[in-house]
Amino acid sequence: MRILRTPEERFAGLPDFPYEPRYAEVPDGLRMAYVEAGPADGEPVVLLHGEPSWSFLYRHVMPELAAAGLRAIAADLVGFGRSDKPADQADHSYARHVEWTRALLLDALGLSRFTVVGQDWGGLIGLRIAAEHPERVARIVAANTGLPSGDIPMPEVWHRFRDAVLKAPVLDIARLVQAGCRTELPEEVRAAYDAPFPDESYKAGPRVMPSLVPITPDDPAAPANRAAWQVLTTLERPFLVAFSDGDPITGGMAPILLKSISGTSGLRHPVIKGAGHFLQEDAGAELGRQIAAFVTST
């Protein structure tokens, strides 16, 4: 496996992101990065990002959790942020990303009774970890995400996105994030999303992730996701559905989650107003307050 590591100087001067990076070793000789906020003995809340962002996405969520006395932990998926980047697309698979993230959270950090928050690919990975290791998870938050098994067609807008990512001669990371936001991102924020990728050779992760989403019933990842659905539908863990009101990619998943998962019963599920796919950018503080209220009240 050819592994690239983004030079640390690329991350100098990040706006509103003063957190010191921490690192842990995971399988295949890879190093994963994460940042923390809040008291070290606070109840842990794990924040998992998706395509093509990194933990910087949660910079407005983390202070709200810390203010509520919670230990916010935002990880960078392998191939993203400060984490190591396998240079070949063939080295990325859904199963490997689940295992790498599981190893960080359960083995390296030794977390137990934590709340897992997933958006986009963070949900595809986080929901699998919750279903496969329910004894370690206290609560689940799904925010603009899902757990596709290839049995329900993906929306046409998602297919257009996947094709654009695969075929673009130059993958403009900041432009992809901006396209998923309702608000206009300042130049320094756009630069922060570009920071992990000095050139195209670092972008195997963002390039390949859309093609790893199971879209046919015979996809290699489909059986594991179906098994996870079986667990999640009856799992006795509080499950918050916190979607935005303006996400054409995953919006249709909210009613499916609410109908299918027993842990959603008896909870007030917020709709984050005025936000797009990246609701952490458009309404991060509001999302953080909703997560904090959910964790401290259940």
mmCIF file with all atom_site columns, C-alpha atoms in Angstrom, residues 5-15 17 21 23 54 56 81-82 85 171-174 188-203:
data_model
loop_
_atom_site.group_PDB
_atom_site.id
_atom_site.type_symbol
_atom_site.label_atom_id
_atom_site.label_alt_id
_atom_site.label_comp_id
_atom_site.label_asym_id
_atom_site.label_entity_id
_atom_site.label_seq_id
_atom_site.pdbx_PDB_ins_code
_atom_site.Cartn_x
_atom_site.Cartn_y
_atom_site.Cartn_z
_atom_site.occupancy
_atom_site.B_iso_or_equiv
_atom_site.pdbx_formal_charge
_atom_site.auth_seq_id
_atom_site.auth_comp_id
_atom_site.auth_asym_id
_atom_site.auth_atom_id
_atom_site.pdbx_PDB_model_num
ATOM 1  C CA . ARG A 1 5   ? 0.774   11.983 4.446  1.00 0.00 ? 5   ARG A CA 1
ATOM 2  C CA . THR A 1 6   ? -0.197  15.642 4.059  1.00 0.00 ? 6   THR A CA 1
ATOM 3  C CA . PRO A 1 7   ? 2.509   18.026 5.338  1.00 0.00 ? 7   PRO A CA 1
ATOM 4  C CA . GLU A 1 8   ? 1.423   19.683 8.568  1.00 0.00 ? 8   GLU A CA 1
ATOM 5  C CA . GLU A 1 9   ? 2.160   23.159 7.216  1.00 0.00 ? 9   GLU A CA 1
ATOM 6  C CA . ARG A 1 10  ? -0.824  22.766 4.892  1.00 0.00 ? 10  ARG A CA 1
ATOM 7  C CA . PHE A 1 11  ? -3.048  23.149 7.964  1.00 0.00 ? 11  PHE A CA 1
ATOM 8  C CA . ALA A 1 12  ? -1.581  26.418 9.255  1.00 0.00 ? 12  ALA A CA 1
ATOM 9  C CA . GLY A 1 13  ? -4.035  29.197 10.052 1.00 0.00 ? 13  GLY A CA 1
ATOM 10 C CA . LEU A 1 14  ? -7.275  27.211 9.944  1.00 0.00 ? 14  LEU A CA 1
ATOM 11 C CA . PRO A 1 15  ? -10.201 29.527 10.799 1.00 0.00 ? 15  PRO A CA 1
ATOM 12 C CA . PHE A 1 17  ? -10.307 25.408 14.380 1.00 0.00 ? 17  PHE A CA 1
ATOM 13 C CA . PRO A 1 21  ? -4.348  17.126 16.202 1.00 0.00 ? 21  PRO A CA 1
ATOM 14 C CA . TYR A 1 23  ? -2.989  10.531 16.141 1.00 0.00 ? 23  TYR A CA 1
ATOM 15 C CA . TRP A 1 54  ? -12.798 16.278 7.222  1.00 0.00 ? 54  TRP A CA 1
ATOM 16 C CA . PHE A 1 56  ? -12.883 20.772 10.195 1.00 0.00 ? 56  PHE A CA 1
ATOM 17 C CA . GLY A 1 81  ? -7.956  15.524 6.619  1.00 0.00 ? 81  GLY A CA 1
ATOM 18 C CA . ARG A 1 82  ? -4.748  14.857 8.515  1.00 0.00 ? 82  ARG A CA 1
ATOM 19 C CA . LYS A 1 85  ? -4.014  8.648  2.463  1.00 0.00 ? 85  LYS A CA 1
ATOM 20 C CA . LEU A 1 171 ? -11.259 17.255 -8.384 1.00 0.00 ? 171 LEU A CA 1
ATOM 21 C CA . ASP A 1 172 ? -12.164 20.606 -6.825 1.00 0.00 ? 172 ASP A CA 1
ATOM 22 C CA . ILE A 1 173 ? -12.756 19.653 -3.181 1.00 0.00 ? 173 ILE A CA 1
ATOM 23 C CA . ALA A 1 174 ? -13.821 23.101 -1.983 1.00 0.00 ? 174 ALA A CA 1
ATOM 24 C CA . GLU A 1 188 ? -10.333 30.827 4.050  1.00 0.00 ? 188 GLU A CA 1
ATOM 25 C CA . VAL A 1 189 ? -12.934 28.112 4.683  1.00 0.00 ? 189 VAL A CA 1
ATOM 26 C CA . ARG A 1 190 ? -12.718 26.851 1.122  1.00 0.00 ? 190 ARG A CA 1
ATOM 27 C CA . ALA A 1 191 ? -8.925  26.788 1.506  1.00 0.00 ? 191 ALA A CA 1
ATOM 28 C CA . ALA A 1 192 ? -9.300  24.691 4.665  1.00 0.00 ? 192 ALA A CA 1
ATOM 29 C CA . TYR A 1 193 ? -11.229 22.045 2.729  1.00 0.00 ? 193 TYR A CA 1
ATOM 30 C CA . ASP A 1 194 ? -8.527  22.008 0.048  1.00 0.00 ? 194 ASP A CA 1
ATOM 31 C CA . ALA A 1 195 ? -5.698  21.848 2.622  1.00 0.00 ? 195 ALA A CA 1
ATOM 32 C CA . PRO A 1 196 ? -5.510  18.034 3.005  1.00 0.00 ? 196 PRO A CA 1
ATOM 33 C CA . PHE A 1 197 ? -4.871  17.559 -0.721 1.00 0.00 ? 197 PHE A CA 1
ATOM 34 C CA . PRO A 1 198 ? -1.677  19.217 -2.049 1.00 0.00 ? 198 PRO A CA 1
ATOM 35 C CA . ASP A 1 199 ? -2.250  17.700 -5.486 1.00 0.00 ? 199 ASP A CA 1
ATOM 36 C CA . GLU A 1 200 ? -4.350  15.104 -7.312 1.00 0.00 ? 200 GLU A CA 1
ATOM 37 C CA . SER A 1 201 ? -2.244  12.189 -6.040 1.00 0.00 ? 201 SER A CA 1
ATOM 38 C CA . TYR A 1 202 ? -3.661  12.722 -2.532 1.00 0.00 ? 202 TYR A CA 1
ATOM 39 C CA . LYS A 1 203 ? -7.303  12.466 -3.640 1.00 0.00 ? 203 LYS A CA 1
#
